[in-house]
């Protein structure tokens, strides 16, 4: 898949002869000079625009209308919390620490973004937990699943490099380059890599959703919740889960195919096979 995307990128980047015909350059510059492009709005302009929009919002003035507005907001909040609550209950006691995790052959680590080609702190903490699971003999293979939809963005390879630097042998790491979201990662782990039982590794605000989705995909999953300080990123992740849990509930209910399925891959089976 990466080769195809690389070929598309090369084709789109080929030169098509951008030099202008002789005599057209000055004419084109004159025409462009006559065109007035709108300036970039300043912060004051954006604040003024926001105030105009807020002023245009009409809140109910009657007590009955205000009561209905409050009731509507409360109902929306309850509906948003239902999927997340269901996933927390569904995961049940299948979430714990690295020390509490049962022995499984495979650990699945979900991507969480890159900074300058390297794992973000949250992703690094997930990988640290996976490396600990390997060192303590809880797992034998680490399946790293993430986004490689663009040539210049490669989560799985960055995750592999990080793990090998923490003592996990390269032969014990398997890469899934089409783990575009949690559901895709779970389905591909089951259908493409043949994973039936696994320890999942992610942060606490995401792990219940991951366990629920992987169980819906047919994997006997246990989740390791990586501890994080309650900083702005943590609260953002928790708020984001409210929106993501709605989609996840639909995925678990309708079980759609991932965006890219492809043929079965023997990577996990080969990594688990006895050497020599």
PDB file of C-alpha atoms in Angstrom:
ATOM      1  CA  UNK A   1       0.000   0.000   0.000  1.00  0.00           C
ATOM      2  CA  UNK A   2       2.782   2.362   0.789  1.00  0.00           C
ATOM      3  CA  UNK A   3       4.346   1.748  -2.600  1.00  0.00           C
ATOM      4  CA  UNK A   4       1.142   2.694  -4.372  1.00  0.00           C
ATOM      5  CA  UNK A   5       0.742   5.908  -2.429  1.00  0.00           C
ATOM      6  CA  UNK A   6       4.397   6.714  -3.115  1.00  0.00           C
ATOM      7  CA  UNK A   7       3.876   6.158  -6.858  1.00  0.00           C
ATOM      8  CA  UNK A   8       0.830   8.408  -6.824  1.00  0.00           C
ATOM      9  CA  UNK A   9       2.835  11.068  -5.043  1.00  0.00           C
ATOM     10  CA  UNK A  10       5.656  10.821  -7.581  1.00  0.00           C
ATOM     11  CA  UNK A  11       3.268  11.047 -10.515  1.00  0.00           C
ATOM     12  CA  UNK A  12       1.566  14.081  -9.039  1.00  0.00           C
ATOM     13  CA  UNK A  13       4.926  15.750  -8.461  1.00  0.00           C
ATOM     14  CA  UNK A  14       6.332  15.392 -11.994  1.00  0.00           C
ATOM     15  CA  UNK A  15       7.123  18.549 -13.889  1.00  0.00           C
ATOM     16  CA  UNK A  16       4.590  19.420 -16.592  1.00  0.00           C
ATOM     17  CA  UNK A  17       6.530  22.325 -18.079  1.00  0.00           C
ATOM     18  CA  UNK A  18       5.663  25.360 -15.975  1.00  0.00           C
ATOM     19  CA  UNK A  19       7.676  27.909 -18.007  1.00  0.00           C
ATOM     20  CA  UNK A  20       5.470  30.620 -19.555  1.00  0.00           C
ATOM     21  CA  UNK A  21       5.664  31.371 -23.302  1.00  0.00           C
ATOM     22  CA  UNK A  22       7.940  34.263 -24.210  1.00  0.00           C
ATOM     23  CA  UNK A  23       6.189  37.605 -23.919  1.00  0.00           C
ATOM     24  CA  UNK A  24       3.465  36.305 -21.638  1.00  0.00           C
ATOM     25  CA  UNK A  25       5.326  36.870 -18.373  1.00  0.00           C
ATOM     26  CA  UNK A  26       5.117  40.700 -18.224  1.00  0.00           C
ATOM     27  CA  UNK A  27       1.491  40.654 -19.382  1.00  0.00           C
ATOM     28  CA  UNK A  28       0.566  38.154 -16.695  1.00  0.00           C
ATOM     29  CA  UNK A  29       2.358  40.172 -13.998  1.00  0.00           C
ATOM     30  CA  UNK A  30       0.422  43.292 -15.044  1.00  0.00           C
ATOM     31  CA  UNK A  31      -2.860  41.422 -14.872  1.00  0.00           C
ATOM     32  CA  UNK A  32      -2.064  39.987 -11.448  1.00  0.00           C
ATOM     33  CA  UNK A  33      -0.994  43.417 -10.170  1.00  0.00           C
ATOM     34  CA  UNK A  34      -4.418  44.746 -11.095  1.00  0.00           C
ATOM     35  CA  UNK A  35      -6.162  42.069  -9.033  1.00  0.00           C
ATOM     36  CA  UNK A  36      -6.907  43.001  -5.420  1.00  0.00           C
ATOM     37  CA  UNK A  37      -6.757  40.031  -3.121  1.00  0.00           C
ATOM     38  CA  UNK A  38      -8.545  40.266   0.221  1.00  0.00           C
ATOM     39  CA  UNK A  39      -6.192  40.784   3.134  1.00  0.00           C
ATOM     40  CA  UNK A  40      -5.896  38.250   5.919  1.00  0.00           C
ATOM     41  CA  UNK A  41      -8.368  39.131   8.680  1.00  0.00           C
ATOM     42  CA  UNK A  42      -6.802  40.437  11.866  1.00  0.00           C
ATOM     43  CA  UNK A  43      -7.589  39.192  15.341  1.00  0.00           C
ATOM     44  CA  UNK A  44      -9.766  42.261  15.890  1.00  0.00           C
ATOM     45  CA  UNK A  45     -11.738  41.399  12.749  1.00  0.00           C
ATOM     46  CA  UNK A  46     -12.271  37.835  13.917  1.00  0.00           C
ATOM     47  CA  UNK A  47     -13.426  38.979  17.366  1.00  0.00           C
ATOM     48  CA  UNK A  48     -15.836  41.439  15.802  1.00  0.00           C
ATOM     49  CA  UNK A  49     -17.208  38.720  13.537  1.00  0.00           C
ATOM     50  CA  UNK A  50     -17.700  36.410  16.514  1.00  0.00           C
ATOM     51  CA  UNK A  51     -19.542  39.135  18.419  1.00  0.00           C
ATOM     52  CA  UNK A  52     -21.840  39.678  15.458  1.00  0.00           C
ATOM     53  CA  UNK A  53     -22.692  35.993  15.337  1.00  0.00           C
ATOM     54  CA  UNK A  54     -23.309  35.822  19.079  1.00  0.00           C
ATOM     55  CA  UNK A  55     -25.526  38.893  18.883  1.00  0.00           C
ATOM     56  CA  UNK A  56     -27.551  37.201  16.151  1.00  0.00           C
ATOM     57  CA  UNK A  57     -28.330  34.256  18.442  1.00  0.00           C
ATOM     58  CA  UNK A  58     -31.702  34.772  20.050  1.00  0.00           C
ATOM     59  CA  UNK A  59     -32.197  33.068  23.375  1.00  0.00           C
ATOM     60  CA  UNK A  60     -35.742  32.454  24.580  1.00  0.00           C
ATOM     61  CA  UNK A  61     -37.028  35.258  26.784  1.00  0.00           C
ATOM     62  CA  UNK A  62     -39.956  33.493  28.393  1.00  0.00           C
ATOM     63  CA  UNK A  63     -39.477  31.212  31.351  1.00  0.00           C
ATOM     64  CA  UNK A  64     -41.114  28.366  29.476  1.00  0.00           C
ATOM     65  CA  UNK A  65     -38.751  28.780  26.527  1.00  0.00           C
ATOM     66  CA  UNK A  66     -35.710  28.918  28.797  1.00  0.00           C
ATOM     67  CA  UNK A  67     -36.861  25.759  30.575  1.00  0.00           C
ATOM     68  CA  UNK A  68     -37.200  23.941  27.256  1.00  0.00           C
ATOM     69  CA  UNK A  69     -33.735  25.088  26.218  1.00  0.00           C
ATOM     70  CA  UNK A  70     -32.212  23.741  29.433  1.00  0.00           C
ATOM     71  CA  UNK A  71     -34.103  20.469  29.031  1.00  0.00           C
ATOM     72  CA  UNK A  72     -32.875  20.131  25.458  1.00  0.00           C
ATOM     73  CA  UNK A  73     -29.273  20.708  26.502  1.00  0.00           C
ATOM     74  CA  UNK A  74     -29.572  18.153  29.291  1.00  0.00           C
ATOM     75  CA  UNK A  75     -31.058  15.594  26.900  1.00  0.00           C
ATOM     76  CA  UNK A  76     -28.219  16.165  24.438  1.00  0.00           C
ATOM     77  CA  UNK A  77     -25.654  15.637  27.204  1.00  0.00           C
ATOM     78  CA  UNK A  78     -27.339  12.407  28.303  1.00  0.00           C
ATOM     79  CA  UNK A  79     -27.451  11.086  24.738  1.00  0.00           C
ATOM     80  CA  UNK A  80     -23.755  11.891  24.336  1.00  0.00           C
ATOM     81  CA  UNK A  81     -22.894  10.015  27.535  1.00  0.00           C
ATOM     82  CA  UNK A  82     -24.890   6.861  26.753  1.00  0.00           C
ATOM     83  CA  UNK A  83     -22.410   5.276  24.272  1.00  0.00           C
ATOM     84  CA  UNK A  84     -19.392   6.051  26.465  1.00  0.00           C
ATOM     85  CA  UNK A  85     -21.158   4.624  29.529  1.00  0.00           C
ATOM     86  CA  UNK A  86     -22.139   1.488  27.621  1.00  0.00           C
ATOM     87  CA  UNK A  87     -18.529   0.930  26.524  1.00  0.00           C
ATOM     88  CA  UNK A  88     -17.227   1.351  30.039  1.00  0.00           C
ATOM     89  CA  UNK A  89     -19.726  -1.224  31.272  1.00  0.00           C
ATOM     90  CA  UNK A  90     -19.020  -3.522  28.329  1.00  0.00           C
ATOM     91  CA  UNK A  91     -15.285  -3.492  29.024  1.00  0.00           C
ATOM     92  CA  UNK A  92     -16.072  -4.245  32.664  1.00  0.00           C
ATOM     93  CA  UNK A  93     -13.143  -5.764  34.523  1.00  0.00           C
ATOM     94  CA  UNK A  94     -11.132  -6.290  31.348  1.00  0.00           C
ATOM     95  CA  UNK A  95      -9.056  -3.154  31.983  1.00  0.00           C
ATOM     96  CA  UNK A  96      -6.077  -2.882  34.321  1.00  0.00           C
ATOM     97  CA  UNK A  97      -2.355  -2.201  34.593  1.00  0.00           C
ATOM     98  CA  UNK A  98       0.623  -3.923  32.990  1.00  0.00           C
ATOM     99  CA  UNK A  99       1.113  -5.915  36.186  1.00  0.00           C
ATOM    100  CA  UNK A 100      -2.514  -7.074  36.158  1.00  0.00           C
ATOM    101  CA  UNK A 101      -2.578  -7.963  32.454  1.00  0.00           C
ATOM    102  CA  UNK A 102      -2.958 -11.671  31.648  1.00  0.00           C
ATOM    103  CA  UNK A 103      -0.394 -13.450  29.515  1.00  0.00           C
ATOM    104  CA  UNK A 104      -1.339 -13.219  25.852  1.00  0.00           C
ATOM    105  CA  UNK A 105       0.792 -13.854  22.789  1.00  0.00           C
ATOM    106  CA  UNK A 106       0.078 -10.463  21.177  1.00  0.00           C
ATOM    107  CA  UNK A 107      -0.048  -6.867  22.381  1.00  0.00           C
ATOM    108  CA  UNK A 108      -1.778  -4.305  20.150  1.00  0.00           C
ATOM    109  CA  UNK A 109      -0.620  -0.688  20.397  1.00  0.00           C
ATOM    110  CA  UNK A 110      -2.817   1.964  18.788  1.00  0.00           C
ATOM    111  CA  UNK A 111      -1.244   4.994  17.108  1.00  0.00           C
ATOM    112  CA  UNK A 112      -1.557   8.397  18.777  1.00  0.00           C
ATOM    113  CA  UNK A 113       0.220  10.823  16.469  1.00  0.00           C
ATOM    114  CA  UNK A 114       3.747  11.909  15.610  1.00  0.00           C
ATOM    115  CA  UNK A 115       5.782  15.060  16.273  1.00  0.00           C
ATOM    116  CA  UNK A 116       8.523  15.647  13.732  1.00  0.00           C
ATOM    117  CA  UNK A 117       8.408  11.987  12.767  1.00  0.00           C
ATOM    118  CA  UNK A 118       8.646  10.714  16.347  1.00  0.00           C
ATOM    119  CA  UNK A 119       5.930   9.389  18.686  1.00  0.00           C
ATOM    120  CA  UNK A 120       4.056  11.980  20.686  1.00  0.00           C
ATOM    121  CA  UNK A 121       4.440  11.692  24.484  1.00  0.00           C
ATOM    122  CA  UNK A 122       1.121   9.848  24.738  1.00  0.00           C
ATOM    123  CA  UNK A 123       2.129   7.365  22.051  1.00  0.00           C
ATOM    124  CA  UNK A 124       5.570   6.956  23.636  1.00  0.00           C
ATOM    125  CA  UNK A 125       3.921   6.050  26.950  1.00  0.00           C
ATOM    126  CA  UNK A 126       1.825   3.400  25.195  1.00  0.00           C
ATOM    127  CA  UNK A 127       4.961   1.957  23.635  1.00  0.00           C
ATOM    128  CA  UNK A 128       6.772   1.996  26.994  1.00  0.00           C
ATOM    129  CA  UNK A 129       3.943  -0.096  28.442  1.00  0.00           C
ATOM    130  CA  UNK A 130       4.127  -2.527  25.502  1.00  0.00           C
ATOM    131  CA  UNK A 131       7.898  -2.865  25.946  1.00  0.00           C
ATOM    132  CA  UNK A 132       7.326  -3.649  29.634  1.00  0.00           C
ATOM    133  CA  UNK A 133       4.787  -6.323  28.708  1.00  0.00           C
ATOM    134  CA  UNK A 134       7.377  -7.896  26.415  1.00  0.00           C
ATOM    135  CA  UNK A 135      10.228  -7.709  28.944  1.00  0.00           C
ATOM    136  CA  UNK A 136       8.111  -9.348  31.653  1.00  0.00           C
ATOM    137  CA  UNK A 137       7.036 -12.158  29.327  1.00  0.00           C
ATOM    138  CA  UNK A 138       3.357 -11.154  29.251  1.00  0.00           C
ATOM    139  CA  UNK A 139       3.407 -10.960  25.434  1.00  0.00           C
ATOM    140  CA  UNK A 140       5.616 -12.388  22.700  1.00  0.00           C
ATOM    141  CA  UNK A 141       4.738 -10.096  19.772  1.00  0.00           C
ATOM    142  CA  UNK A 142       3.782  -6.421  19.528  1.00  0.00           C
ATOM    143  CA  UNK A 143       1.406  -5.392  16.734  1.00  0.00           C
ATOM    144  CA  UNK A 144       1.732  -1.654  16.106  1.00  0.00           C
ATOM    145  CA  UNK A 145      -1.223  -0.241  14.207  1.00  0.00           C
ATOM    146  CA  UNK A 146      -1.414   3.301  12.881  1.00  0.00           C
ATOM    147  CA  UNK A 147      -1.765   5.678   9.969  1.00  0.00           C
ATOM    148  CA  UNK A 148       0.455   5.540   6.891  1.00  0.00           C
ATOM    149  CA  UNK A 149      -1.979   7.007   4.374  1.00  0.00           C
ATOM    150  CA  UNK A 150       0.645   9.586   3.335  1.00  0.00           C
ATOM    151  CA  UNK A 151       4.247   8.935   2.341  1.00  0.00           C
ATOM    152  CA  UNK A 152       5.566  11.563   4.738  1.00  0.00           C
ATOM    153  CA  UNK A 153       3.533  10.284   7.725  1.00  0.00           C
ATOM    154  CA  UNK A 154       4.348   6.795   8.994  1.00  0.00           C
ATOM    155  CA  UNK A 155       3.151   5.946  12.499  1.00  0.00           C
ATOM    156  CA  UNK A 156       3.942   2.190  12.445  1.00  0.00           C
ATOM    157  CA  UNK A 157       7.582   2.632  11.413  1.00  0.00           C
ATOM    158  CA  UNK A 158       8.094   5.339  14.039  1.00  0.00           C
ATOM    159  CA  UNK A 159       6.552   3.029  16.629  1.00  0.00           C
ATOM    160  CA  UNK A 160       8.806   0.160  15.522  1.00  0.00           C
ATOM    161  CA  UNK A 161      11.920   2.331  15.828  1.00  0.00           C
ATOM    162  CA  UNK A 162      10.901   3.421  19.321  1.00  0.00           C
ATOM    163  CA  UNK A 163      10.267  -0.156  20.474  1.00  0.00           C
ATOM    164  CA  UNK A 164      13.558  -1.505  19.133  1.00  0.00           C
ATOM    165  CA  UNK A 165      15.289   1.290  21.036  1.00  0.00           C
ATOM    166  CA  UNK A 166      13.602  -0.038  24.201  1.00  0.00           C
ATOM    167  CA  UNK A 167      14.842  -3.593  23.737  1.00  0.00           C
ATOM    168  CA  UNK A 168      12.031  -5.214  21.760  1.00  0.00           C
ATOM    169  CA  UNK A 169      13.561  -7.274  18.916  1.00  0.00           C
ATOM    170  CA  UNK A 170      12.602  -6.116  15.446  1.00  0.00           C
ATOM    171  CA  UNK A 171      11.511  -9.663  14.545  1.00  0.00           C
ATOM    172  CA  UNK A 172       8.934  -9.498  17.339  1.00  0.00           C
ATOM    173  CA  UNK A 173       7.258  -6.355  15.995  1.00  0.00           C
ATOM    174  CA  UNK A 174       4.537  -6.478  13.325  1.00  0.00           C
ATOM    175  CA  UNK A 175       3.293  -3.339  11.550  1.00  0.00           C
ATOM    176  CA  UNK A 176      -0.237  -2.564  10.405  1.00  0.00           C
ATOM    177  CA  UNK A 177      -0.043   0.451   8.106  1.00  0.00           C
ATOM    178  CA  UNK A 178      -3.822   0.862   7.675  1.00  0.00           C
ATOM    179  CA  UNK A 179      -4.966   1.328  11.266  1.00  0.00           C
ATOM    180  CA  UNK A 180      -6.752   4.576  10.448  1.00  0.00           C
ATOM    181  CA  UNK A 181      -9.013   4.420  13.507  1.00  0.00           C
ATOM    182  CA  UNK A 182      -9.722   2.090  16.408  1.00  0.00           C
ATOM    183  CA  UNK A 183     -12.358   0.044  14.586  1.00  0.00           C
ATOM    184  CA  UNK A 184     -10.152  -0.445  11.528  1.00  0.00           C
ATOM    185  CA  UNK A 185      -7.268  -1.534  13.775  1.00  0.00           C
ATOM    186  CA  UNK A 186      -9.411  -4.099  15.605  1.00  0.00           C
ATOM    187  CA  UNK A 187     -10.971  -5.566  12.458  1.00  0.00           C
ATOM    188  CA  UNK A 188      -7.624  -5.786  10.668  1.00  0.00           C
ATOM    189  CA  UNK A 189      -5.964  -7.374  13.712  1.00  0.00           C
ATOM    190  CA  UNK A 190      -8.593 -10.122  13.548  1.00  0.00           C
ATOM    191  CA  UNK A 191      -9.150 -10.584   9.799  1.00  0.00           C
ATOM    192  CA  UNK A 192      -5.761  -9.675   8.345  1.00  0.00           C
ATOM    193  CA  UNK A 193      -3.296 -10.702  11.063  1.00  0.00           C
ATOM    194  CA  UNK A 194      -5.300 -13.545  12.632  1.00  0.00           C
ATOM    195  CA  UNK A 195      -5.232 -12.221  16.206  1.00  0.00           C
ATOM    196  CA  UNK A 196      -7.762 -14.009  18.424  1.00  0.00           C
ATOM    197  CA  UNK A 197      -6.550 -12.942  21.887  1.00  0.00           C
ATOM    198  CA  UNK A 198      -4.598  -9.792  22.715  1.00  0.00           C
ATOM    199  CA  UNK A 199      -3.613  -7.222  25.292  1.00  0.00           C
ATOM    200  CA  UNK A 200      -4.522  -3.745  24.079  1.00  0.00           C
ATOM    201  CA  UNK A 201      -2.454  -0.736  25.155  1.00  0.00           C
ATOM    202  CA  UNK A 202      -3.786   2.824  25.282  1.00  0.00           C
ATOM    203  CA  UNK A 203      -4.623   5.674  27.662  1.00  0.00           C
ATOM    204  CA  UNK A 204      -7.429   5.328  30.196  1.00  0.00           C
ATOM    205  CA  UNK A 205      -9.832   7.606  28.340  1.00  0.00           C
ATOM    206  CA  UNK A 206      -9.561   5.434  25.188  1.00  0.00           C
ATOM    207  CA  UNK A 207      -8.963   1.893  26.397  1.00  0.00           C
ATOM    208  CA  UNK A 208     -12.613   1.049  27.193  1.00  0.00           C
ATOM    209  CA  UNK A 209     -13.612   1.948  23.648  1.00  0.00           C
ATOM    210  CA  UNK A 210     -10.712  -0.080  22.247  1.00  0.00           C
ATOM    211  CA  UNK A 211     -11.623  -3.168  24.298  1.00  0.00           C
ATOM    212  CA  UNK A 212     -15.294  -2.926  23.315  1.00  0.00           C
ATOM    213  CA  UNK A 213     -14.515  -2.532  19.625  1.00  0.00           C
ATOM    214  CA  UNK A 214     -11.990  -5.378  19.537  1.00  0.00           C
ATOM    215  CA  UNK A 215     -14.421  -7.665  21.331  1.00  0.00           C
ATOM    216  CA  UNK A 216     -17.064  -6.723  18.767  1.00  0.00           C
ATOM    217  CA  UNK A 217     -14.541  -7.605  16.045  1.00  0.00           C
ATOM    218  CA  UNK A 218     -14.086 -11.079  17.556  1.00  0.00           C
ATOM    219  CA  UNK A 219     -10.942 -10.617  19.682  1.00  0.00           C
ATOM    220  CA  UNK A 220     -10.737 -11.739  23.300  1.00  0.00           C
ATOM    221  CA  UNK A 221      -9.247  -8.455  24.501  1.00  0.00           C
ATOM    222  CA  UNK A 222      -7.833  -7.137  27.759  1.00  0.00           C
ATOM    223  CA  UNK A 223      -6.889  -3.472  28.030  1.00  0.00           C
ATOM    224  CA  UNK A 224      -3.889  -1.880  29.728  1.00  0.00           C
ATOM    225  CA  UNK A 225      -4.720   1.684  30.741  1.00  0.00           C
ATOM    226  CA  UNK A 226      -1.599   3.862  30.653  1.00  0.00           C
ATOM    227  CA  UNK A 227      -1.543   6.473  33.411  1.00  0.00           C
ATOM    228  CA  UNK A 228      -1.209  10.118  32.393  1.00  0.00           C
ATOM    229  CA  UNK A 229      -1.188  13.395  34.342  1.00  0.00           C
ATOM    230  CA  UNK A 230      -4.474  15.280  34.225  1.00  0.00           C
ATOM    231  CA  UNK A 231      -3.231  17.959  31.853  1.00  0.00           C
ATOM    232  CA  UNK A 232      -4.951  19.794  28.999  1.00  0.00           C
ATOM    233  CA  UNK A 233      -4.233  16.942  26.581  1.00  0.00           C
ATOM    234  CA  UNK A 234      -5.834  14.420  28.915  1.00  0.00           C
ATOM    235  CA  UNK A 235      -8.998  16.490  29.294  1.00  0.00           C
ATOM    236  CA  UNK A 236      -9.121  17.049  25.537  1.00  0.00           C
ATOM    237  CA  UNK A 237      -8.836  13.310  24.987  1.00  0.00           C
ATOM    238  CA  UNK A 238     -11.657  12.659  27.436  1.00  0.00           C
ATOM    239  CA  UNK A 239     -13.914  15.201  25.739  1.00  0.00           C
ATOM    240  CA  UNK A 240     -13.054  13.777  22.335  1.00  0.00           C
ATOM    241  CA  UNK A 241     -14.135  10.332  23.533  1.00  0.00           C
ATOM    242  CA  UNK A 242     -17.708  11.587  23.921  1.00  0.00           C
ATOM    243  CA  UNK A 243     -17.836  12.307  20.204  1.00  0.00           C
ATOM    244  CA  UNK A 244     -15.867   9.212  19.202  1.00  0.00           C
ATOM    245  CA  UNK A 245     -17.983   6.882  21.323  1.00  0.00           C
ATOM    246  CA  UNK A 246     -21.051   7.604  19.185  1.00  0.00           C
ATOM    247  CA  UNK A 247     -19.292   6.444  16.020  1.00  0.00           C
ATOM    248  CA  UNK A 248     -17.787   3.505  17.895  1.00  0.00           C
ATOM    249  CA  UNK A 249     -21.241   2.365  19.021  1.00  0.00           C
ATOM    250  CA  UNK A 250     -22.410   2.387  15.409  1.00  0.00           C
ATOM    251  CA  UNK A 251     -19.293   0.457  14.348  1.00  0.00           C
ATOM    252  CA  UNK A 252     -19.918  -2.173  17.019  1.00  0.00           C
ATOM    253  CA  UNK A 253     -23.566  -2.431  15.985  1.00  0.00           C
ATOM    254  CA  UNK A 254     -23.235  -2.543  12.182  1.00  0.00           C
ATOM    255  CA  UNK A 255     -19.641  -3.888  11.957  1.00  0.00           C
ATOM    256  CA  UNK A 256     -18.613  -2.222   8.672  1.00  0.00           C
ATOM    257  CA  UNK A 257     -15.502  -3.216   6.756  1.00  0.00           C
ATOM    258  CA  UNK A 258     -12.462  -1.005   7.410  1.00  0.00           C
ATOM    259  CA  UNK A 259     -11.432   1.559   4.829  1.00  0.00           C
ATOM    260  CA  UNK A 260      -8.689  -0.780   3.642  1.00  0.00           C
ATOM    261  CA  UNK A 261      -8.922  -4.508   4.227  1.00  0.00           C
ATOM    262  CA  UNK A 262      -6.619  -6.237   1.752  1.00  0.00           C
ATOM    263  CA  UNK A 263      -5.251  -9.788   1.838  1.00  0.00           C
ATOM    264  CA  UNK A 264      -4.301 -11.746   4.947  1.00  0.00           C
ATOM    265  CA  UNK A 265      -0.771 -11.184   6.234  1.00  0.00           C
ATOM    266  CA  UNK A 266       1.346 -13.826   8.030  1.00  0.00           C
ATOM    267  CA  UNK A 267       3.389 -11.332  10.088  1.00  0.00           C
ATOM    268  CA  UNK A 268       2.034 -12.298  13.515  1.00  0.00           C
ATOM    269  CA  UNK A 269       2.178 -16.045  12.832  1.00  0.00           C
ATOM    270  CA  UNK A 270       5.747 -15.763  11.571  1.00  0.00           C
ATOM    271  CA  UNK A 271       6.817 -13.685  14.572  1.00  0.00           C
ATOM    272  CA  UNK A 272       5.327 -16.298  16.917  1.00  0.00           C
ATOM    273  CA  UNK A 273       6.898 -19.258  15.090  1.00  0.00           C
ATOM    274  CA  UNK A 274       9.886 -20.852  16.853  1.00  0.00           C
ATOM    275  CA  UNK A 275      13.183 -19.669  15.405  1.00  0.00           C
ATOM    276  CA  UNK A 276      15.696 -21.935  13.732  1.00  0.00           C
TER     277      UNK A 276
END
